[in-house]
Tab-separated table of C-alpha atoms in Angstrom:
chain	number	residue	atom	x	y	z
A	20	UNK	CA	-25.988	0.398	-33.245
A	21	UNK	CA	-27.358	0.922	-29.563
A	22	UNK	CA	-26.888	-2.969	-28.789
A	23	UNK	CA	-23.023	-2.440	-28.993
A	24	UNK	CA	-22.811	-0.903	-25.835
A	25	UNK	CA	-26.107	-1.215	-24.129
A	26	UNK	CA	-25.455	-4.544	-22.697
A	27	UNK	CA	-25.704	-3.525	-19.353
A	28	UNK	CA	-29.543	-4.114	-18.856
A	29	UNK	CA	-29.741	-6.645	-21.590
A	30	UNK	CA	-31.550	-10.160	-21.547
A	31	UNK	CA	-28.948	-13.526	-22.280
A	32	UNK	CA	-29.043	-13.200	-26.045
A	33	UNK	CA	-26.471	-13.236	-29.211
A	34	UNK	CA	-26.808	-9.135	-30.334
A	35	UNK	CA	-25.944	-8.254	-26.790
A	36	UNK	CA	-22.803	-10.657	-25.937
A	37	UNK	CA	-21.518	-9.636	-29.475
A	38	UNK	CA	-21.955	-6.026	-27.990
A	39	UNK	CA	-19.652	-7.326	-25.118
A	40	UNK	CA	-16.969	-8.995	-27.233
A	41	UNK	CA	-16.649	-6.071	-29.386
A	42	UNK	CA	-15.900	-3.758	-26.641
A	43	UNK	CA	-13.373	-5.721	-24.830
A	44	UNK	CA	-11.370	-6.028	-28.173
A	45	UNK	CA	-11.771	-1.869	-28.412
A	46	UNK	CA	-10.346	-1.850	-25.133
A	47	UNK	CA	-7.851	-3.886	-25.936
A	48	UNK	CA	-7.041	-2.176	-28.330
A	49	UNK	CA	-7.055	1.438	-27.288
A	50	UNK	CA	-4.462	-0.308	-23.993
A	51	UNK	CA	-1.999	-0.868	-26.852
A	52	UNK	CA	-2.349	2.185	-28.481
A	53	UNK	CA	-2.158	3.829	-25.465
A	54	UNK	CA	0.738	1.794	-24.349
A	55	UNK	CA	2.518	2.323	-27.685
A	56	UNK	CA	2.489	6.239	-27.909
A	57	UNK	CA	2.990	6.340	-24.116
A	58	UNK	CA	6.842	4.741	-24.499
A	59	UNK	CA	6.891	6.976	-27.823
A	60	UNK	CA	6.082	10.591	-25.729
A	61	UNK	CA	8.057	9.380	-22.653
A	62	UNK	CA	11.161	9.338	-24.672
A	63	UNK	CA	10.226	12.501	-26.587
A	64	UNK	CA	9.420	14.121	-23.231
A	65	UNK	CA	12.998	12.989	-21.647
A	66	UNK	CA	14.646	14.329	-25.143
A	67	UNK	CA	13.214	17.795	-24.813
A	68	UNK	CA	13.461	18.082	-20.880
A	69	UNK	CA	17.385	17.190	-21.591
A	70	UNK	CA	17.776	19.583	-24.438
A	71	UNK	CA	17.616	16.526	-27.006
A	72	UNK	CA	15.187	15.862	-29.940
A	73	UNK	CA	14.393	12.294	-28.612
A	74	UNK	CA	13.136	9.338	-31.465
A	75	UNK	CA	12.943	11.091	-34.923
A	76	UNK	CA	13.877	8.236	-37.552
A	77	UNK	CA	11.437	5.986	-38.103
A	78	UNK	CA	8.238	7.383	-39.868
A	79	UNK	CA	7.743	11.357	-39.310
A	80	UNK	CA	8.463	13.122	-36.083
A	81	UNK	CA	9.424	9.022	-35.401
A	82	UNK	CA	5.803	8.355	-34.512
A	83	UNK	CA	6.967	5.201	-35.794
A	84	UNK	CA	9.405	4.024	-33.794
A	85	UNK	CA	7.702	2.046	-30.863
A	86	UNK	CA	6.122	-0.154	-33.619
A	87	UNK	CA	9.594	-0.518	-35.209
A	88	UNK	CA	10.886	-1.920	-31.633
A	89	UNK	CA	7.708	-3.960	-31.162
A	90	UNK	CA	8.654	-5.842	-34.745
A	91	UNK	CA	12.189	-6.190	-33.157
A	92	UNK	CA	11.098	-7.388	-29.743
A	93	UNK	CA	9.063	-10.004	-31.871
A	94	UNK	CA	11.798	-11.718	-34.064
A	95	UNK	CA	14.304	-11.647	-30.925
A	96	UNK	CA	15.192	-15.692	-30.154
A	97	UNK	CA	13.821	-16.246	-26.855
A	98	UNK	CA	16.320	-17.138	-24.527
A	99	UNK	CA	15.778	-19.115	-21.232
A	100	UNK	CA	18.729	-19.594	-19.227
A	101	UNK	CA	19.584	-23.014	-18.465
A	102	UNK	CA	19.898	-22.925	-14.480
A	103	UNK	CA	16.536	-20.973	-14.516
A	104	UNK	CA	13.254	-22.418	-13.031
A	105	UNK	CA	11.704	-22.816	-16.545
A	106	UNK	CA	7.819	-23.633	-16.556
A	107	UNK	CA	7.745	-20.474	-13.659
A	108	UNK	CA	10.097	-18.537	-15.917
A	109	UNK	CA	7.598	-18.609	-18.949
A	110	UNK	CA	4.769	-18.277	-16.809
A	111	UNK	CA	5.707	-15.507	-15.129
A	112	UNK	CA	5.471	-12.611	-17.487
A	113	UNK	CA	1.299	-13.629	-18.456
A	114	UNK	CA	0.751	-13.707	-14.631
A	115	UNK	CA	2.032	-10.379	-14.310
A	116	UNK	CA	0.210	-9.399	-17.606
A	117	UNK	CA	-3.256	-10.786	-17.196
A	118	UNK	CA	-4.148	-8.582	-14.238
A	119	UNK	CA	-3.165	-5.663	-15.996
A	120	UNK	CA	-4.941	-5.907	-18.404
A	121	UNK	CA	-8.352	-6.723	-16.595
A	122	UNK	CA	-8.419	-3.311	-14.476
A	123	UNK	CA	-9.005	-1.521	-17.725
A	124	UNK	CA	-12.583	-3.309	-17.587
A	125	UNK	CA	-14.011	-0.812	-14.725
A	126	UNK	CA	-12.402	2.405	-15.918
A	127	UNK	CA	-15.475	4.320	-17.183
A	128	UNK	CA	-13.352	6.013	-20.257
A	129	UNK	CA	-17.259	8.368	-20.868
A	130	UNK	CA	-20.157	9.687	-20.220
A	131	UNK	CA	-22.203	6.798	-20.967
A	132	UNK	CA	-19.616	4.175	-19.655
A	133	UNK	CA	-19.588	2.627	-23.198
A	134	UNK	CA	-17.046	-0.519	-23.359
A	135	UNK	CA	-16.352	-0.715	-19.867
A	136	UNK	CA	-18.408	-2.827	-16.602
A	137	UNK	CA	-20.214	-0.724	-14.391
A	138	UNK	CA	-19.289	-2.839	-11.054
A	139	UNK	CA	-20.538	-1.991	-7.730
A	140	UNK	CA	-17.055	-2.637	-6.005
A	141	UNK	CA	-15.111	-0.712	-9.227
A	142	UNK	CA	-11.913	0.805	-7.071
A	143	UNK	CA	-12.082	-2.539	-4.938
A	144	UNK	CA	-11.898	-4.341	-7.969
A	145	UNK	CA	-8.517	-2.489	-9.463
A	146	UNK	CA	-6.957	-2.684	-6.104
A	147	UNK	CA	-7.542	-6.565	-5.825
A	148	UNK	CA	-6.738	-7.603	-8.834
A	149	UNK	CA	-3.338	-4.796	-9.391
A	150	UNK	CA	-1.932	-7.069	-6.336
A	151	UNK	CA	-1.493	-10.220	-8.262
A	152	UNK	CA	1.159	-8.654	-10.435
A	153	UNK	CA	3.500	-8.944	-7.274
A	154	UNK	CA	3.202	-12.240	-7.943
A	155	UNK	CA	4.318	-12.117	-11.900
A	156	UNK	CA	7.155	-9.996	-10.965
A	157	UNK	CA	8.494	-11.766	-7.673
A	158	UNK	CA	8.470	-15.375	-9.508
A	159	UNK	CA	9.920	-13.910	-12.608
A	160	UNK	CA	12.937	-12.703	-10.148
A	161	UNK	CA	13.046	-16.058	-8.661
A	162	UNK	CA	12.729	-18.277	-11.395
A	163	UNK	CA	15.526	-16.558	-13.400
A	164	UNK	CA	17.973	-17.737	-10.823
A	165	UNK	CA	19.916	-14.856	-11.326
A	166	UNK	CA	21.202	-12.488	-8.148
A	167	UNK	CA	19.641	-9.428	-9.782
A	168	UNK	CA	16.783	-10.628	-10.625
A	169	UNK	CA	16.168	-12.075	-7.354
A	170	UNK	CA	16.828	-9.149	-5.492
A	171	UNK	CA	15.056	-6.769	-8.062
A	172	UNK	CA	12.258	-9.344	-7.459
A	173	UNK	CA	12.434	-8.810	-3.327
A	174	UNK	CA	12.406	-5.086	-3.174
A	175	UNK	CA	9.727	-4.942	-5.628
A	176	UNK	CA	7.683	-7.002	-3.485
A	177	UNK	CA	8.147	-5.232	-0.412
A	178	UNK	CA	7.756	-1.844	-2.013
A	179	UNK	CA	4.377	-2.557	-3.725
A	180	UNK	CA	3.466	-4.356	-0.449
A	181	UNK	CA	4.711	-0.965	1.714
A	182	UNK	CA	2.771	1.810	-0.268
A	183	UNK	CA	-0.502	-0.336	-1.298
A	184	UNK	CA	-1.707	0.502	2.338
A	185	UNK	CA	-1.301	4.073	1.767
A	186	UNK	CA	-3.228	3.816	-1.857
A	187	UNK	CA	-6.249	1.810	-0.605
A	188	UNK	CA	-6.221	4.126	2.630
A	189	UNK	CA	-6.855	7.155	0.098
A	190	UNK	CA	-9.313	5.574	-1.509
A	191	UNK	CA	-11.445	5.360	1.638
A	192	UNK	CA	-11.285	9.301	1.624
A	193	UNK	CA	-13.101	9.587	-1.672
A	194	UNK	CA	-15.273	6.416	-1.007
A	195	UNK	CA	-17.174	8.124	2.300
A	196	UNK	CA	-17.602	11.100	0.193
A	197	UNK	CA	-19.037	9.718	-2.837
A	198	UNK	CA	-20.711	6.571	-0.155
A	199	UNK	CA	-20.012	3.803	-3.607
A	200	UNK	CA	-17.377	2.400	-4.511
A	201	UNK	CA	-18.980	2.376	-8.456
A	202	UNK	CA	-16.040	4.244	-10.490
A	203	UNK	CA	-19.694	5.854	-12.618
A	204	UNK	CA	-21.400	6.294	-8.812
A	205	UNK	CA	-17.880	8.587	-7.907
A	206	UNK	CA	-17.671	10.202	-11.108
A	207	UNK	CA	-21.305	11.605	-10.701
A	208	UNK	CA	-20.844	12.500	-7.217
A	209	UNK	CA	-17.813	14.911	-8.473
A	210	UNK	CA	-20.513	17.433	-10.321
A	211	UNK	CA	-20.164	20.360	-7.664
A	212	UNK	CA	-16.709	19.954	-7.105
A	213	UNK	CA	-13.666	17.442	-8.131
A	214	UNK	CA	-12.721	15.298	-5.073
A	215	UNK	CA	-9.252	16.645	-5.499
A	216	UNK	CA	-10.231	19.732	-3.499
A	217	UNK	CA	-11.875	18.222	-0.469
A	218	UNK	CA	-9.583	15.296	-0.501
A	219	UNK	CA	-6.504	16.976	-1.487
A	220	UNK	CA	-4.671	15.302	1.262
A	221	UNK	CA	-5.810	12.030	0.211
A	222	UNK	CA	-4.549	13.040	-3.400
A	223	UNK	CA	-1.246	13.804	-2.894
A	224	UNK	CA	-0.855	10.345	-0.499
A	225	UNK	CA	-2.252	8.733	-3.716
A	226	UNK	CA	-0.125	10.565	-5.833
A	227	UNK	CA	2.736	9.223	-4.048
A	228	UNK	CA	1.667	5.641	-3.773
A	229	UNK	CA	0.648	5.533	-7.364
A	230	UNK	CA	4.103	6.548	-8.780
A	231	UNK	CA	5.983	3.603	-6.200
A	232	UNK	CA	2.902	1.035	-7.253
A	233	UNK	CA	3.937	1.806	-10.865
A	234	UNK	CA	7.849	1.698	-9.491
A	235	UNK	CA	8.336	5.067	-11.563
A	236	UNK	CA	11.426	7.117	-10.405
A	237	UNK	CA	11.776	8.088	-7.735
A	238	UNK	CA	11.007	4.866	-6.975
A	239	UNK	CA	12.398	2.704	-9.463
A	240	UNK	CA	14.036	0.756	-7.279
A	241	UNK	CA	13.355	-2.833	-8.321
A	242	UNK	CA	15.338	-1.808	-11.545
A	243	UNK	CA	17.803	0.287	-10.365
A	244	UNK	CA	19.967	0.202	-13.302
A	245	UNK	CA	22.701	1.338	-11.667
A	246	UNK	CA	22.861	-0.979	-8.973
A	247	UNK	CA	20.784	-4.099	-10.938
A	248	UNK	CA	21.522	-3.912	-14.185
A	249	UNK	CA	17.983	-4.192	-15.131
A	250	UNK	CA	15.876	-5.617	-11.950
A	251	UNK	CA	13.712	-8.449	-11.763
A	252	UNK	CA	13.868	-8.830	-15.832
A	253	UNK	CA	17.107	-9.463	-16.475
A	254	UNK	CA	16.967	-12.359	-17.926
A	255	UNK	CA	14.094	-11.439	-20.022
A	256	UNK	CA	14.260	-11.271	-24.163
A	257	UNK	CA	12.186	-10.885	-27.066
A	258	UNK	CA	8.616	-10.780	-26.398
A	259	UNK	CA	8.655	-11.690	-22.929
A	260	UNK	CA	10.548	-9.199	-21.842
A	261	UNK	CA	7.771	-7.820	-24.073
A	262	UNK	CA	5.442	-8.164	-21.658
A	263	UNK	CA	6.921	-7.272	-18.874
A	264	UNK	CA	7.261	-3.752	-20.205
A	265	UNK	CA	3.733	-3.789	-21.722
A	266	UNK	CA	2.205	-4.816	-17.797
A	267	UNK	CA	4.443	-1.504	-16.702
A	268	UNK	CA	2.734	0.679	-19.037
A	269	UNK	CA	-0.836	-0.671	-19.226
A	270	UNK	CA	-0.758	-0.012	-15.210
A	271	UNK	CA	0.643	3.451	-15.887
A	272	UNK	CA	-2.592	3.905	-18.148
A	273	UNK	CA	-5.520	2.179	-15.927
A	274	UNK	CA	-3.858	4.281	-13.099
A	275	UNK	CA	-3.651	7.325	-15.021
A	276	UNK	CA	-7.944	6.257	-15.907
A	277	UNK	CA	-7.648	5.927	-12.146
A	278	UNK	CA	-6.818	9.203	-10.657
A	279	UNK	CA	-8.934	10.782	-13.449
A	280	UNK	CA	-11.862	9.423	-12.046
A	281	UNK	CA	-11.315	9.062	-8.563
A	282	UNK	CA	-9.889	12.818	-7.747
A	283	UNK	CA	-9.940	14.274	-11.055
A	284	UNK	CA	-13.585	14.271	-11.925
A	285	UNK	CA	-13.205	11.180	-14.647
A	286	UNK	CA	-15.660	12.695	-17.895
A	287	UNK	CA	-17.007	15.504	-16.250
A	288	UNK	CA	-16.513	18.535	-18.150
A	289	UNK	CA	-18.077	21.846	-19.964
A	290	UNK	CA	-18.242	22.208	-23.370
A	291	UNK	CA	-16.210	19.480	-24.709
A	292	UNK	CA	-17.549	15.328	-24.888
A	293	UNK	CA	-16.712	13.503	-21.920
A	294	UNK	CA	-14.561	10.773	-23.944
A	295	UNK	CA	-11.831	14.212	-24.611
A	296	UNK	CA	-12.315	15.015	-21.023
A	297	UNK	CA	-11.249	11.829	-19.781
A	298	UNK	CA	-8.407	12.103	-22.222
A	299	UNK	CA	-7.225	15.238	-21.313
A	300	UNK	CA	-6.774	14.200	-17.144
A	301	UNK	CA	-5.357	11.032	-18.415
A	302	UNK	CA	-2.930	12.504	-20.336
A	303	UNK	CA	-1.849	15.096	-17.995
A	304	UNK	CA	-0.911	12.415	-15.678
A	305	UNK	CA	1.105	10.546	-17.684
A	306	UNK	CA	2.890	13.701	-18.119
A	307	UNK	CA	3.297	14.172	-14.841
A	308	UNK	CA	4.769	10.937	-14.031
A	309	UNK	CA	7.356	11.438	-17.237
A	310	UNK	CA	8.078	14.993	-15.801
A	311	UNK	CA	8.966	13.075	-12.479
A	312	UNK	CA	11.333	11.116	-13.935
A	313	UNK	CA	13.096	13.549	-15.770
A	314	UNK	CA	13.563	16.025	-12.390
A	315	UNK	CA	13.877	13.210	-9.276
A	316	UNK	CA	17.225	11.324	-8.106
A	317	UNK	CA	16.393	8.059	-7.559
A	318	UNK	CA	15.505	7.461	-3.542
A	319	UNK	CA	17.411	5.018	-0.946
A	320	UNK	CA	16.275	1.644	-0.364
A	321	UNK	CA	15.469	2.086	3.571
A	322	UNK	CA	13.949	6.190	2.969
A	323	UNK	CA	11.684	4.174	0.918
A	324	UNK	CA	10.326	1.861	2.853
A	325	UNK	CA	10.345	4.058	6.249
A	326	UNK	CA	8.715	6.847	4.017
A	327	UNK	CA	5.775	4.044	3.105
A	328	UNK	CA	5.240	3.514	6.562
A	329	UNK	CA	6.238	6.630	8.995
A	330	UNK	CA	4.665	9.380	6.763
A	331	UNK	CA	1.932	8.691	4.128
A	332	UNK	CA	0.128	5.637	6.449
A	333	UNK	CA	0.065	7.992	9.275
A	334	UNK	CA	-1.284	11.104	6.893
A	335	UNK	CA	-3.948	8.739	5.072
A	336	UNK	CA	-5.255	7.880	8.290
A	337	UNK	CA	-5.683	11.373	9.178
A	338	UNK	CA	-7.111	11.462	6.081
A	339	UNK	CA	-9.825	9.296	6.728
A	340	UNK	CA	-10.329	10.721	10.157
A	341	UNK	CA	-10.758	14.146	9.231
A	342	UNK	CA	-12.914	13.273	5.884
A	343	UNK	CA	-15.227	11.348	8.618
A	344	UNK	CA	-15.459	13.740	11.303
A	345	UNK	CA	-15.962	16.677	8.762
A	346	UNK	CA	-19.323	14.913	7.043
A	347	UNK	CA	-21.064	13.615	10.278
A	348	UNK	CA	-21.748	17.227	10.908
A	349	UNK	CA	-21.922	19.196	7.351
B	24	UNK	CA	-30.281	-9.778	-12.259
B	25	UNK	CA	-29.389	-9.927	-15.813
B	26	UNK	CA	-27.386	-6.599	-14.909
B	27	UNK	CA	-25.195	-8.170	-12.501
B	28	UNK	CA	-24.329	-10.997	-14.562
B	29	UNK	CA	-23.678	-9.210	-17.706
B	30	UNK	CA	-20.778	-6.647	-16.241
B	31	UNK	CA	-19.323	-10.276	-14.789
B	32	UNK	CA	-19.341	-11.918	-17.939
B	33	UNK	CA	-17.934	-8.834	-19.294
B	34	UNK	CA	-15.116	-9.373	-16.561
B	35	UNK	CA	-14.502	-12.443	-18.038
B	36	UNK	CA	-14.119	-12.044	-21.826
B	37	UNK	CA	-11.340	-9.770	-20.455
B	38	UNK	CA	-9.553	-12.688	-18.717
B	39	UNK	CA	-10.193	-14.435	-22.151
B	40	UNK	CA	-8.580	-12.024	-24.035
B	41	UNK	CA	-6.120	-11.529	-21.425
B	42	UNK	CA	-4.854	-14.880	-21.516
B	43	UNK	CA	-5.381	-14.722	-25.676
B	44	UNK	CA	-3.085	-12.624	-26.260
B	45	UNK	CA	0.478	-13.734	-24.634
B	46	UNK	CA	-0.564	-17.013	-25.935
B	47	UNK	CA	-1.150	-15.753	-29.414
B	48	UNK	CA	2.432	-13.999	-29.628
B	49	UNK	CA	4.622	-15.810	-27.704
B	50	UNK	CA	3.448	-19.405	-28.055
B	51	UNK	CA	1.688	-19.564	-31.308
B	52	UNK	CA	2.981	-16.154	-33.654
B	53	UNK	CA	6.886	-15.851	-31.682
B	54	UNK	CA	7.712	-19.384	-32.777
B	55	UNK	CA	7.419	-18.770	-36.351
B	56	UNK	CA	9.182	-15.438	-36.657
B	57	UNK	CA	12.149	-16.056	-34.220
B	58	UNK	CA	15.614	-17.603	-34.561
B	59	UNK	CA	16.085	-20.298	-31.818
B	60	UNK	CA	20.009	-20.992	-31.862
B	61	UNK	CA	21.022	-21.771	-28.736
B	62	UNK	CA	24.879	-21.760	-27.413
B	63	UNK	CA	26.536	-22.666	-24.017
B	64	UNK	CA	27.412	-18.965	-23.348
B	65	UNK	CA	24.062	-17.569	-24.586
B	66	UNK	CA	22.420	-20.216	-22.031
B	67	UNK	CA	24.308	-18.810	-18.820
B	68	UNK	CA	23.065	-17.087	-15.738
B	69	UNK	CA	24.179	-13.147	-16.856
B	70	UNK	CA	26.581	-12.001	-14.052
B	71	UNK	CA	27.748	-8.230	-15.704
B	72	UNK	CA	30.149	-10.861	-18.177
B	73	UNK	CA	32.136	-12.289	-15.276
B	74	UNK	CA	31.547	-16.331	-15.008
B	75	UNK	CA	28.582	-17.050	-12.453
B	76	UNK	CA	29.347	-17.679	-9.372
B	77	UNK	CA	26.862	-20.190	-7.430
B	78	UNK	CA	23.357	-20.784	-7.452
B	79	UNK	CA	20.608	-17.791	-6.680
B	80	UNK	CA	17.964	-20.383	-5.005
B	81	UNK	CA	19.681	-20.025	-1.728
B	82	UNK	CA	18.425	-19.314	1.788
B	83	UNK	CA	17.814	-15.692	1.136
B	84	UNK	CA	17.278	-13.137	4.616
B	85	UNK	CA	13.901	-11.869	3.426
B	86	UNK	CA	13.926	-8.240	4.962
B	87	UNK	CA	10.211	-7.517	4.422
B	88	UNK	CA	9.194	-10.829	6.422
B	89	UNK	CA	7.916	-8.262	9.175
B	90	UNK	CA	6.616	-5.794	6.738
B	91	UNK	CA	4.643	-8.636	5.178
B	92	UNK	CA	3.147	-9.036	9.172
B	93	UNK	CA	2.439	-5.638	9.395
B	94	UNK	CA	1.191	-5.520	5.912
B	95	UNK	CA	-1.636	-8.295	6.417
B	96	UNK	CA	-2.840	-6.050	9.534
B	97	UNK	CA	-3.126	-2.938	7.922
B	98	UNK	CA	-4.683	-4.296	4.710
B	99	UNK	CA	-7.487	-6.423	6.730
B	100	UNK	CA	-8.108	-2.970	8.448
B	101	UNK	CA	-8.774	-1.418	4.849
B	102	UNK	CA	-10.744	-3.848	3.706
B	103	UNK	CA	-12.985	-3.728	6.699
B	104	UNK	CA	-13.034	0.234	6.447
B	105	UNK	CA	-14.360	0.142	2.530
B	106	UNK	CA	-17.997	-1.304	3.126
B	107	UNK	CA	-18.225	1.096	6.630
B	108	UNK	CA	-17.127	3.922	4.122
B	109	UNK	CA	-19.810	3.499	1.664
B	110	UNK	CA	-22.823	2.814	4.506
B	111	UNK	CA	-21.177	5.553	6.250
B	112	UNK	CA	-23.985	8.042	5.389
B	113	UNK	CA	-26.684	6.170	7.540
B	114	UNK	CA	-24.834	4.720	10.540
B	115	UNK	CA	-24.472	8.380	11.310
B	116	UNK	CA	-22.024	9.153	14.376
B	117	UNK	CA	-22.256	5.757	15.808
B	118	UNK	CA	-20.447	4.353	13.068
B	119	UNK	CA	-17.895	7.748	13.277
B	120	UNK	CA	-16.899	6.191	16.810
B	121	UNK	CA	-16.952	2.880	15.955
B	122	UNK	CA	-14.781	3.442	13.005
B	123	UNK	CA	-12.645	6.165	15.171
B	124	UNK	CA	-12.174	3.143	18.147
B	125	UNK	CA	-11.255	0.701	15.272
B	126	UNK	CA	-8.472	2.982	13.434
B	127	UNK	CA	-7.165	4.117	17.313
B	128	UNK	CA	-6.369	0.659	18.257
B	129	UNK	CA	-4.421	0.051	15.086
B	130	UNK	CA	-3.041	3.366	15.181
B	131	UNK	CA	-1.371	1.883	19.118
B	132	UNK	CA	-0.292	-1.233	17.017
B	133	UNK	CA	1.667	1.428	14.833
B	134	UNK	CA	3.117	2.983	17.058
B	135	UNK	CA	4.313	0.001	19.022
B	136	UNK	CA	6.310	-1.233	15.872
B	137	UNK	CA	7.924	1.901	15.420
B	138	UNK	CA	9.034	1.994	18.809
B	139	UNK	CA	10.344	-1.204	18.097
B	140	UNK	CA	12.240	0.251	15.441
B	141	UNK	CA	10.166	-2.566	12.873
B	142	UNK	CA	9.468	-0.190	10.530
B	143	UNK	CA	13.705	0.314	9.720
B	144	UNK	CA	15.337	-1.232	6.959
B	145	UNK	CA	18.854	-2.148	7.613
């Protein structure tokens, strides 16, 4: 069984690229289990923080449910409006997807980094390829041809523009400390001590960035249902509105896999296997970010953006400085 | 060698799979389970019920057009500060003032825009 996920060092043959296939389905996979159970605890978590019992209908405790609105989503007619932009309009929602999907492929979910590419430039690789989902979500807002959309579409651009400077600045932080930018090479360097208490600084900046990257409240601005109706998706039915919600929620995972490994020491661990390790930080920050939205007000459009700019840059940078200044002499 | 290429090709089955999958449900499975009736009011641009006013592919003010500027600055500056951060360990201190020179000078450019009240959204 060793060939199905020691393909790393393997010669061009069959056994080994079968090893390869099978792994990205498992990690397709576990993203949709992940993804389903995620929407399923976020409304149980909202329920209970508002005194409610949340989903409890379908299937026991409703562990059901999500799958029940997944069948729904499925057999929903698929509307396209008729002044939208249509080849962009159906395009839109697998451009956001697609890029989604493929950070998963660097998050080392264990020990021995089954299922998952061990890439030299890992964290430069998820924030590359996280930045083409602007694109899904700004053409989806155009192409609809609807005012929401559009402006939903705008402000999520410029706020996943604003605070990607302060993520990829935090990263530097935990890059010069671990000197790779190999998500396995940072996890190993975390043995003494988690990056999260050197770089604490640099975590909370990320911390902050992550949840407007994800556009979680407080910063849920691009769908501001108050305001939008429903963002850049309006439009959106059946399974590709589908998608659109699937994108949010994979992210929230591989981001999740993110801090975990960055700050959080990924599968490092006593006593229990790395795999529940990595589960444990994962889930905790989900949690987090569901806690969030149950507690925050939602923030104004021009604190946001000033915030982006005028606070966490400035702080990241000092970050950096400090991290730098502090390991040329220790 | 054979390393390198395998985690790439790995990289790749995921874009296969990535692009797999919408096209599997919405283009190949969706078809087959979902009603397609289509009406005049079902086809209309939603405007909270009220009949649509206009066209949304106008001129629009993009407000971010200067964040965007300031944006492509600050990202080339992070990109050039990854590969310093991971050879970091042996440029030793002349690579602390190089780096501490670099991040200064951008640090002025900062400053300048918020000065020039840039960095408000109004």
């Amino acid at each position: 069984m060793a060939w199905l996920w020691q393909w790393h060092n393997a010669g061009l043959s069959w056994l080994p690229f079968l090893g390869m296939v099978i792994g990205a389905i498992v990690v397709l996979l576990i993203g949709l289990g992940v993804v389903t159970y995620e929407i399923y605890f976020e409304r149980k978590v909202l329920g209970w923080m508002q005194g409610r019992i949340g989903p409890n209908r379908v299937g026991p405790l409703g562990l059901f449910q999500s799958f029940a609105d997944i069948l729904k989503l499925l057999i929903k007619e698929d509307v396209v409006p008729e002044k939208a932009d249509r080849s962009l309009f159906l395009l839109a929602p697998v451009i956001a997807f697609i890029p989604s999907f493929m950070v998963l492929a660097v998050i080392p979910f264990s020990r021995t980094h089954v299922f998952t590419a061990n890439l030299s430039i890992g964290a430069l690789y998820y924030l590359a390829l996280s930045a083409i989902t602007i694109h899904g979500v700004m053409l989806g807002g155009w192409a609809s041809n609807n005012k929401y959309a559009l402006i939903g579409g705008m402000r999520s651009a410029a706020q996943m523009l604003s605070y990607e400077i302060p993520l990829g600045l935090s990263l530097v932080g935990v890059v010069l400390m671990a000197g790779s930018l190999n998500l396995n090479d940072i996890v190993s360097a975390q043995r003494t001590w988690w990056f999260v208490i050197p770089q604490i600084l640099g975590f909370l900046v990320f911390l902050v960035a992550a949840t407007a990257e994800l556009n979680r409240t407080p910063f849920d601005l691009p769908e501001a249902e108050s305001e939008l109706v429903a963002g850049y998706h309006v439009e959106y039915t059946g399974f590709r509105f589908a998608f659109f919600m699937l994108t949010e929620y994979l992210y929230l995972f591989a981001m999740a896999g993110l801090a975990a490994t960055l700050f959080l020491g990924g599968w490092l661990g006593p006593w229990l296997p790395g795999w529940l390790w990595f589960a444990i930080k994962v889930a905790a920050f989900i949690f987090f970010q569901f806690w969030l939205r149950a507690t925050m007000p939602r923030l104004r459009v021009d604190q946001l953006m000033s915030f982006s700019w005028k606070v966490l840059l400035p702080v990241a940078l000092l970050n950096l400085v400090i991290t730098a200044v502090v390991k040329a002499w220790v | 060698m054979s390393q390198y290429f395998n985690e790439y090709l790995f990289v790749i089955l995921f874009i296969a799979l990535a692009v797999l999958l919408p096209l599997a449900t919405i283009w190949i499975i969706g078809p087959m389970l979902r009603p397609s009736r289509p009406t005049r009011g079902k086809l209309e641009t939603y405007e909270s019920g009220v009949t649509p006013i206009g066209d949304s592919h106008v001129r629009y003010n993009a407000r971010y057009y200067l964040f965007a500027l300031l944006f492509v600055v600050f990202d080339v500056e992070t990109l050039f500060l990854y590969p310093w951060a991971v050879s970091y360990h042996w440029l030793g201190k002349f690579g602390l003032v190089e780096a501490l020179l670099f991040i200064i000078i951008l640090a002025v450019g900062l400053g300048y825009a918020w000065r020039k009240k840039v960095l408000e959204w109004n």
